[in-house]
Amino acid sequence: MHDQAQSIAGVLLTMERDLKQEFETRLAETSSLAFRIAYGVLRNSEDAQDVAQESLTKAYRNFSQVRDRDRFRAWLVRMTWRLAIDRLRSDRRRTAREAIPLKTSDPQTPVQAVLEHERADKLWRAIDALPEKLRIVVVLAGIEEHNIQEVAILLGLPEGTVKSRLFLARKRLKELLQ
Amino acid sequence: MTRRQASDSETDRMLEREIEDLLKVDVPADFIPRLHARIHHAPLPSVWTFRKMCFAVTTAVVVAAVLLLAFIEPHKTKSDTPEAPVRVSTDVVAPETSPVEIVTKLPPPVRVKLAKEQTSKQKLLISAEETRAIRRLLEGQVGPLPANLANSLAMPEVHGELVVPQIAIKPVEVPGPITVEPMIVGPAITEEGV
């Protein structure tokens, strides 16, 4: 009886160690994804870090239920998006966030820097103006060069739906940017 | 592909690149250490709960098994010792004065053995007269009913028509008109009474 209890405890410990190792692997794969999704909504590094950490902590707590790689990524994407949207709605520091200088590519002249800043600001505003369904598709397609199939897996949607939403989103963005 | 379509796809590609540049933010260096610290302080993940649950289930199973064994063992020792067969007799015992045999073509009755004390006190279930009557019935020797029983079962004869007397309801006479006089209320009496 004692041996059996020991063997059960040993199996449980091994399971736990495996689970932790697996989570570390997933963390290495997806931490930047979670951060970028949060940043895509919040546009503030500190807030994005907070949200990404929150969603990854939740993922850690529920990891035994979402061990599969694809399921984990999809779960994390949706969780991070939802948390970021919630944070955005409840956050009172929105004006302060918008005042933070936006990251642009290396400008050659000050004029070019200003132009790039203005363009980025305009693009962010256009993205913010999109409905949530279209916005998440645009953000996911813009992160880590996800293709339509990958976005469809992440959102749990058919590829056709993602394709049409992306087309519609780009069309609206072009209209808003003109 | 027309010139317009080509320009559209060019604009799309530019837009894509712009969005990618916007979202190409580097994860801060302290993000992962901070995350590890947060996870370290976070409530235990579900694997711990699972482990506890497994432990609890295993313990419960072991306890149940031990209890079961402890319960079964004494019964097992009892059953090992040879017991006096229990015998239940279905034989019909009639009084000595009128021995009756019931012969049936059914398979031999199952004999469940009772304790010795019970076999000695066999109870009389059917009287000899009833046994005889049942036997006659089974053999088809059913004769006419006794005269007194036949009379009691026979329907009574009806002589003549049934006459129902008429019932008349007379109105009740009222002695005179009823008058209701108004009630005179006296002066109000307060709690003080004066």
Short mmCIF file of C-alpha atoms in Angstrom, two decimals:
data_model
loop_
_atom_site.label_atom_id
_atom_site.label_comp_id
_atom_site.label_asym_id
_atom_site.label_seq_id
_atom_site.Cartn_x
_atom_site.Cartn_y
_atom_site.Cartn_z
CA MET A 1 0.00 0.00 0.00
CA HIS A 2 2.82 2.37 0.96
CA ASP A 3 4.66 1.56 -2.27
CA GLN A 4 1.55 2.28 -4.29
CA ALA A 5 1.11 5.65 -2.59
CA GLN A 6 4.76 6.44 -3.30
CA SER A 7 4.41 5.51 -6.96
CA ILE A 8 1.25 7.69 -7.28
CA ALA A 9 3.07 10.60 -5.67
CA GLY A 10 6.01 10.04 -8.03
CA VAL A 11 3.73 10.08 -11.08
CA LEU A 12 2.07 13.27 -9.88
CA LEU A 13 5.40 14.97 -9.33
CA THR A 14 6.58 13.96 -12.78
CA MET A 15 3.32 15.27 -14.27
CA GLU A 16 3.78 18.54 -12.46
CA ARG A 17 7.38 18.90 -13.64
CA ASP A 18 6.36 18.13 -17.23
CA LEU A 19 3.55 20.63 -17.02
CA LYS A 20 5.89 23.35 -15.78
CA GLN A 21 8.40 22.61 -18.53
CA GLU A 22 5.66 22.71 -21.13
CA PHE A 23 4.41 26.00 -19.81
CA GLU A 24 7.91 27.47 -19.99
CA THR A 25 8.09 26.44 -23.63
CA ARG A 26 4.70 28.02 -24.38
CA LEU A 27 5.75 31.13 -22.50
CA ALA A 28 8.84 31.52 -24.63
CA GLU A 29 6.72 31.11 -27.77
CA THR A 30 3.82 33.35 -26.86
CA SER A 31 4.93 36.04 -24.42
CA SER A 32 5.74 38.52 -27.21
CA LEU A 33 2.45 37.68 -28.95
CA ALA A 34 0.48 38.48 -25.80
CA PHE A 35 2.42 41.69 -25.27
CA ARG A 36 1.94 42.86 -28.86
CA ILE A 37 -1.78 42.13 -28.85
CA ALA A 38 -2.15 44.12 -25.65
CA TYR A 39 -0.03 46.89 -27.12
CA GLY A 40 -2.16 46.88 -30.27
CA VAL A 41 -5.15 47.77 -28.15
CA LEU A 42 -3.62 49.89 -25.40
CA ARG A 43 -0.62 51.47 -27.17
CA ASN A 44 1.24 51.82 -23.92
CA SER A 45 4.11 49.57 -22.97
CA GLU A 46 3.43 49.53 -19.24
CA ASP A 47 -0.27 48.80 -19.63
CA ALA A 48 0.45 46.21 -22.30
CA GLN A 49 2.91 44.47 -19.98
CA ASP A 50 0.36 44.43 -17.19
CA VAL A 51 -2.33 42.94 -19.39
CA ALA A 52 0.00 40.39 -20.98
CA GLN A 53 1.22 39.32 -17.56
CA GLU A 54 -2.32 39.00 -16.29
CA SER A 55 -3.38 36.84 -19.22
CA LEU A 56 -0.25 34.67 -18.98
CA THR A 57 -0.82 34.21 -15.25
CA LYS A 58 -4.35 33.10 -15.99
CA ALA A 59 -2.95 30.79 -18.65
CA TYR A 60 -0.58 29.33 -16.06
CA ARG A 61 -3.46 28.67 -13.69
CA ASN A 62 -5.51 26.92 -16.38
CA PHE A 63 -2.63 25.35 -18.24
CA SER A 64 -3.71 21.77 -17.60
CA GLN A 65 -6.87 22.51 -19.61
CA VAL A 66 -5.13 24.19 -22.58
CA ARG A 67 -1.94 22.23 -23.02
CA ASP A 68 -2.27 21.82 -26.75
CA ARG A 69 -0.10 24.40 -28.58
CA ASP A 70 -2.78 25.72 -30.95
CA ARG A 71 -5.45 25.77 -28.28
CA PHE A 72 -3.10 27.56 -25.92
CA ARG A 73 -2.25 30.25 -28.46
CA ALA A 74 -5.89 30.77 -29.41
CA TRP A 75 -6.94 30.89 -25.77
CA LEU A 76 -4.16 33.35 -24.94
CA VAL A 77 -4.96 35.62 -27.89
CA ARG A 78 -8.64 35.85 -26.98
CA MET A 79 -7.93 36.29 -23.29
CA THR A 80 -5.34 39.02 -23.88
CA TRP A 81 -7.59 40.81 -26.33
CA ARG A 82 -10.53 40.72 -23.94
CA LEU A 83 -8.43 41.91 -20.99
CA ALA A 84 -6.90 44.71 -23.05
CA ILE A 85 -10.32 45.88 -24.24
CA ASP A 86 -11.61 45.80 -20.67
CA ARG A 87 -8.58 47.76 -19.49
CA LEU A 88 -9.06 50.29 -22.26
CA ARG A 89 -12.68 50.83 -21.34
CA SER A 90 -12.03 51.19 -17.66
CA ASP A 91 -8.79 53.10 -17.90
CA ARG A 92 -8.97 56.76 -16.99
CA ARG A 93 -5.47 57.47 -18.23
CA ARG A 94 -6.33 57.22 -21.88
CA THR A 95 -5.38 60.85 -22.63
CA ALA A 96 -2.02 60.35 -20.93
CA ARG A 97 -1.39 57.28 -23.07
CA GLU A 98 -2.13 59.08 -26.29
CA ALA A 99 0.40 61.78 -25.33
CA ILE A 100 3.20 59.21 -25.22
CA PRO A 101 5.38 59.48 -28.34
CA LEU A 102 4.69 56.72 -30.82
CA LYS A 103 7.38 54.42 -32.03
CA THR A 104 8.35 55.06 -35.64
CA SER A 105 11.08 53.82 -37.91
CA ASP A 106 14.42 55.63 -37.83
CA PRO A 107 13.77 59.07 -39.28
CA GLN A 108 16.46 60.78 -41.31
CA THR A 109 15.34 64.36 -40.71
CA PRO A 110 13.17 66.06 -38.07
CA VAL A 111 10.57 66.86 -40.69
CA GLN A 112 10.42 63.24 -41.73
CA ALA A 113 10.09 62.26 -38.07
CA VAL A 114 7.13 64.58 -37.63
CA LEU A 115 5.49 63.28 -40.80
CA GLU A 116 5.96 59.68 -39.74
CA HIS A 117 4.59 60.45 -36.30
CA GLU A 118 1.52 62.09 -37.81
CA ARG A 119 1.00 59.18 -40.18
CA ALA A 120 1.29 56.63 -37.37
CA ASP A 121 -1.09 58.62 -35.22
CA LYS A 122 -3.59 58.78 -38.05
CA LEU A 123 -3.27 55.05 -38.68
CA TRP A 124 -3.79 54.22 -35.01
CA ARG A 125 -6.89 56.39 -34.94
CA ALA A 126 -8.19 54.64 -38.04
CA ILE A 127 -7.55 51.23 -36.46
CA ASP A 128 -9.28 52.37 -33.26
CA ALA A 129 -12.29 53.45 -35.31
CA LEU A 130 -12.77 49.95 -36.72
CA PRO A 131 -15.39 47.67 -35.19
CA GLU A 132 -13.89 45.17 -32.77
CA LYS A 133 -14.41 42.20 -35.10
CA LEU A 134 -12.40 43.87 -37.85
CA ARG A 135 -9.82 45.39 -35.52
CA ILE A 136 -8.73 42.08 -34.00
CA VAL A 137 -8.23 40.60 -37.46
CA VAL A 138 -6.10 43.57 -38.56
CA VAL A 139 -4.00 43.49 -35.38
CA LEU A 140 -3.44 39.74 -35.53
CA ALA A 141 -2.55 39.88 -39.21
CA GLY A 142 -0.09 42.68 -38.42
CA ILE A 143 1.62 40.78 -35.58
CA GLU A 144 4.36 38.27 -36.38
CA GLU A 145 3.23 38.21 -40.03
CA HIS A 146 0.35 35.88 -39.33
CA ASN A 147 -1.34 34.66 -42.49
CA ILE A 148 -5.09 34.20 -42.92
CA GLN A 149 -4.98 30.53 -41.91
CA GLU A 150 -3.11 31.30 -38.70
CA VAL A 151 -5.47 34.14 -37.82
CA ALA A 152 -8.42 31.81 -38.45
CA ILE A 153 -6.93 29.21 -36.07
CA LEU A 154 -6.23 31.84 -33.42
CA LEU A 155 -9.75 33.23 -33.56
CA GLY A 156 -11.49 29.93 -34.14
CA LEU A 157 -13.14 31.26 -37.29
CA PRO A 158 -13.41 29.91 -40.84
CA GLU A 159 -10.71 31.16 -43.21
CA GLY A 160 -13.33 32.71 -45.48
CA THR A 161 -14.67 34.83 -42.63
CA VAL A 162 -11.19 36.05 -41.75
CA LYS A 163 -10.46 36.85 -45.39
CA SER A 164 -13.64 38.88 -45.83
CA ARG A 165 -13.12 40.69 -42.53
CA LEU A 166 -9.55 41.57 -43.46
CA PHE A 167 -10.68 42.85 -46.86
CA LEU A 168 -13.41 44.95 -45.25
CA ALA A 169 -11.03 46.28 -42.61
CA ARG A 170 -8.43 47.37 -45.17
CA LYS A 171 -11.13 49.01 -47.24
CA ARG A 172 -12.37 50.98 -44.23
CA LEU A 173 -8.82 51.90 -43.22
CA LYS A 174 -8.09 53.24 -46.69
CA GLU A 175 -11.27 55.29 -46.57
CA LEU A 176 -10.38 56.67 -43.15
CA LEU A 177 -6.81 57.47 -44.13
CA GLN A 178 -7.72 59.36 -47.28
CA MET B 1 -4.72 42.96 -63.97
CA THR B 2 -5.80 46.53 -64.61
CA ARG B 3 -3.82 49.57 -63.50
CA ARG B 4 -6.38 50.33 -60.78
CA GLN B 5 -6.25 46.81 -59.35
CA ALA B 6 -2.46 46.98 -59.35
CA SER B 7 -2.48 50.27 -57.48
CA ASP B 8 -5.03 48.87 -55.01
CA SER B 9 -2.87 45.87 -54.21
CA GLU B 10 0.14 48.17 -53.87
CA THR B 11 -1.79 50.33 -51.38
CA ASP B 12 -2.84 47.19 -49.48
CA ARG B 13 0.76 46.04 -49.22
CA MET B 14 1.85 49.47 -48.00
CA LEU B 15 -0.92 49.51 -45.45
CA GLU B 16 0.03 46.04 -44.25
CA ARG B 17 3.65 47.10 -43.88
CA GLU B 18 2.64 50.22 -41.99
CA ILE B 19 0.47 48.25 -39.57
CA GLU B 20 3.23 45.67 -39.09
CA ASP B 21 5.68 48.48 -38.30
CA LEU B 22 3.25 49.94 -35.81
CA LEU B 23 2.83 46.61 -34.04
CA LYS B 24 6.50 45.64 -34.22
CA VAL B 25 7.19 46.59 -30.62
CA ASP B 26 9.93 44.86 -28.72
CA VAL B 27 9.04 43.08 -25.53
CA PRO B 28 10.78 44.87 -22.64
CA ALA B 29 13.74 42.99 -21.21
CA ASP B 30 12.25 42.78 -17.74
CA PHE B 31 8.94 41.38 -18.97
CA ILE B 32 9.75 37.68 -18.54
CA PRO B 33 11.44 38.02 -15.10
CA ARG B 34 8.49 40.10 -13.90
CA LEU B 35 6.10 37.53 -15.27
CA HIS B 36 7.96 34.72 -13.50
CA ALA B 37 7.81 36.66 -10.27
CA ARG B 38 4.09 37.22 -10.73
CA ILE B 39 3.47 33.56 -11.49
CA HIS B 40 5.54 32.61 -8.45
CA HIS B 41 3.27 34.73 -6.27
CA ALA B 42 0.12 33.71 -8.11
CA PRO B 43 -2.30 31.15 -6.65
CA LEU B 44 -1.31 27.60 -7.32
CA PRO B 45 -2.14 26.35 -10.80
CA SER B 46 -4.76 23.74 -11.36
CA VAL B 47 -2.16 20.96 -11.45
CA TRP B 48 -1.76 21.45 -7.72
CA THR B 49 -5.49 21.20 -7.26
CA PHE B 50 -5.45 18.13 -9.46
CA ARG B 51 -2.67 16.66 -7.35
CA LYS B 52 -4.58 17.30 -4.15
CA MET B 53 -7.70 15.85 -5.69
CA CYS B 54 -5.80 12.72 -6.79
CA PHE B 55 -4.35 12.35 -3.32
CA ALA B 56 -7.77 12.71 -1.72
CA VAL B 57 -9.32 10.19 -4.11
CA THR B 58 -6.49 7.70 -3.55
CA THR B 59 -6.79 8.05 0.21
CA ALA B 60 -10.55 7.59 0.05
CA VAL B 61 -10.16 4.48 -2.10
CA VAL B 62 -7.57 2.99 0.24
CA VAL B 63 -9.72 3.70 3.31
CA ALA B 64 -12.76 2.22 1.60
CA ALA B 65 -10.80 -0.89 0.64
CA VAL B 66 -9.51 -1.34 4.19
CA LEU B 67 -13.00 -0.93 5.64
CA LEU B 68 -14.42 -3.35 3.12
CA LEU B 69 -11.78 -5.93 3.96
CA ALA B 70 -12.38 -5.44 7.66
CA PHE B 71 -16.10 -5.91 7.14
CA ILE B 72 -15.81 -8.94 4.89
CA GLU B 73 -13.27 -10.89 6.99
CA PRO B 74 -15.55 -11.73 9.97
CA HIS B 75 -18.35 -12.82 7.64
CA LYS B 76 -15.94 -14.96 5.71
CA THR B 77 -14.84 -16.81 8.89
CA LYS B 78 -18.45 -17.40 9.80
CA SER B 79 -19.26 -18.87 6.44
CA ASP B 80 -16.26 -21.19 6.65
CA THR B 81 -17.72 -23.05 9.63
CA PRO B 82 -20.30 -25.63 8.67
CA GLU B 83 -23.77 -24.45 9.47
CA ALA B 84 -26.80 -26.43 10.37
CA PRO B 85 -28.96 -26.58 7.27
CA VAL B 86 -32.03 -24.41 7.35
CA ARG B 87 -35.09 -26.29 6.37
CA VAL B 88 -38.45 -24.99 5.32
CA SER B 89 -41.00 -27.60 4.82
CA THR B 90 -43.93 -26.98 2.55
CA ASP B 91 -45.62 -30.19 3.50
CA VAL B 92 -49.21 -29.86 4.58
CA VAL B 93 -49.71 -31.59 7.85
CA ALA B 94 -53.23 -32.58 8.61
CA PRO B 95 -54.52 -33.82 11.93
CA GLU B 96 -53.86 -37.41 12.69
CA THR B 97 -57.52 -38.31 12.57
CA SER B 98 -57.87 -37.43 8.93
CA PRO B 99 -54.68 -37.84 6.96
CA VAL B 100 -54.89 -36.10 3.60
CA GLU B 101 -52.60 -36.36 0.65
CA ILE B 102 -52.45 -33.67 -1.99
CA VAL B 103 -51.14 -35.10 -5.19
CA THR B 104 -49.99 -32.66 -7.79
CA LYS B 105 -48.08 -33.13 -10.99
CA LEU B 106 -45.83 -30.16 -10.28
CA PRO B 107 -42.08 -30.70 -9.93
CA PRO B 108 -40.97 -31.63 -6.46
CA PRO B 109 -41.14 -28.63 -4.13
CA VAL B 110 -37.98 -26.77 -3.27
CA ARG B 111 -37.13 -27.47 0.26
CA VAL B 112 -35.58 -24.59 2.10
CA LYS B 113 -34.36 -25.87 5.34
CA LEU B 114 -35.22 -24.01 8.52
CA ALA B 115 -33.82 -24.42 11.95
CA LYS B 116 -34.58 -27.61 13.85
CA GLU B 117 -36.88 -25.85 16.31
CA GLN B 118 -39.17 -24.67 13.55
CA THR B 119 -39.50 -28.07 11.91
CA SER B 120 -40.92 -29.52 15.07
CA LYS B 121 -43.64 -26.84 15.22
CA GLN B 122 -45.29 -27.23 11.83
CA LYS B 123 -48.43 -25.21 11.61
CA LEU B 124 -51.70 -26.36 10.12
CA LEU B 125 -52.35 -24.23 7.08
CA ILE B 126 -55.47 -25.81 5.54
CA SER B 127 -58.11 -27.75 7.43
CA ALA B 128 -59.05 -31.25 6.42
CA GLU B 129 -62.50 -30.20 5.25
CA GLU B 130 -61.05 -27.48 2.98
CA THR B 131 -58.53 -29.93 1.66
CA ARG B 132 -61.29 -32.33 0.78
CA ALA B 133 -63.27 -29.57 -0.91
CA ILE B 134 -60.26 -28.47 -2.97
CA ARG B 135 -59.63 -32.04 -3.94
CA ARG B 136 -63.23 -32.46 -5.11
CA LEU B 137 -62.98 -29.22 -7.08
CA LEU B 138 -59.77 -30.34 -8.80
CA GLU B 139 -61.32 -33.69 -9.69
CA GLY B 140 -64.42 -32.01 -11.12
CA GLN B 141 -66.76 -33.44 -8.52
CA VAL B 142 -68.66 -30.22 -7.95
CA GLY B 143 -72.26 -30.99 -6.96
CA PRO B 144 -75.28 -28.70 -6.56
CA LEU B 145 -75.18 -25.90 -3.99
CA PRO B 146 -76.72 -26.57 -0.57
CA ALA B 147 -80.37 -25.49 -0.34
CA ASN B 148 -79.85 -22.73 2.25
CA LEU B 149 -76.96 -21.21 0.26
CA ALA B 150 -78.92 -21.35 -2.99
CA ASN B 151 -81.86 -19.55 -1.33
CA SER B 152 -79.68 -16.78 0.02
CA LEU B 153 -78.10 -16.21 -3.37
CA ALA B 154 -81.40 -16.17 -5.30
CA MET B 155 -82.87 -12.79 -6.40
CA PRO B 156 -86.05 -11.69 -4.52
CA GLU B 157 -89.24 -11.78 -6.54
CA VAL B 158 -91.15 -8.48 -7.16
CA HIS B 159 -94.93 -8.60 -6.65
CA GLY B 160 -96.93 -5.81 -8.37
CA GLU B 161 -95.83 -2.27 -9.29
CA LEU B 162 -93.79 -0.08 -7.06
CA VAL B 163 -95.90 2.93 -5.96
CA VAL B 164 -94.06 6.11 -4.99
CA PRO B 165 -96.24 8.51 -2.89
CA GLN B 166 -96.45 12.14 -4.06
CA ILE B 167 -94.69 14.73 -1.96
CA ALA B 168 -96.34 18.20 -1.74
CA ILE B 169 -94.47 21.26 -0.42
CA LYS B 170 -96.74 23.94 1.08
CA PRO B 171 -95.63 27.64 1.33
CA VAL B 172 -94.98 28.91 4.87
CA GLU B 173 -97.25 31.76 5.96
CA VAL B 174 -95.54 34.92 7.33
CA PRO B 175 -97.45 36.31 10.39
CA GLY B 176 -97.02 40.05 9.59
CA PRO B 177 -94.72 42.68 8.02
CA ILE B 178 -91.25 42.94 9.53
CA THR B 179 -90.11 46.47 10.49
CA VAL B 180 -86.62 47.45 11.50
CA GLU B 181 -86.40 50.45 13.83
CA PRO B 182 -83.34 52.75 13.64
CA MET B 183 -80.91 52.37 16.50
CA ILE B 184 -80.37 55.44 18.71
CA VAL B 185 -76.74 56.03 19.57
CA GLY B 186 -76.03 57.80 22.90
CA PRO B 187 -73.32 60.39 23.57
CA ALA B 188 -69.75 59.25 22.97
CA ILE B 189 -67.87 58.06 26.03
CA THR B 190 -64.22 59.00 26.07
CA GLU B 191 -61.47 57.01 27.73
CA GLU B 192 -61.62 59.20 30.81
CA GLY B 193 -65.32 58.26 31.15
CA VAL B 194 -66.39 61.76 32.19
#
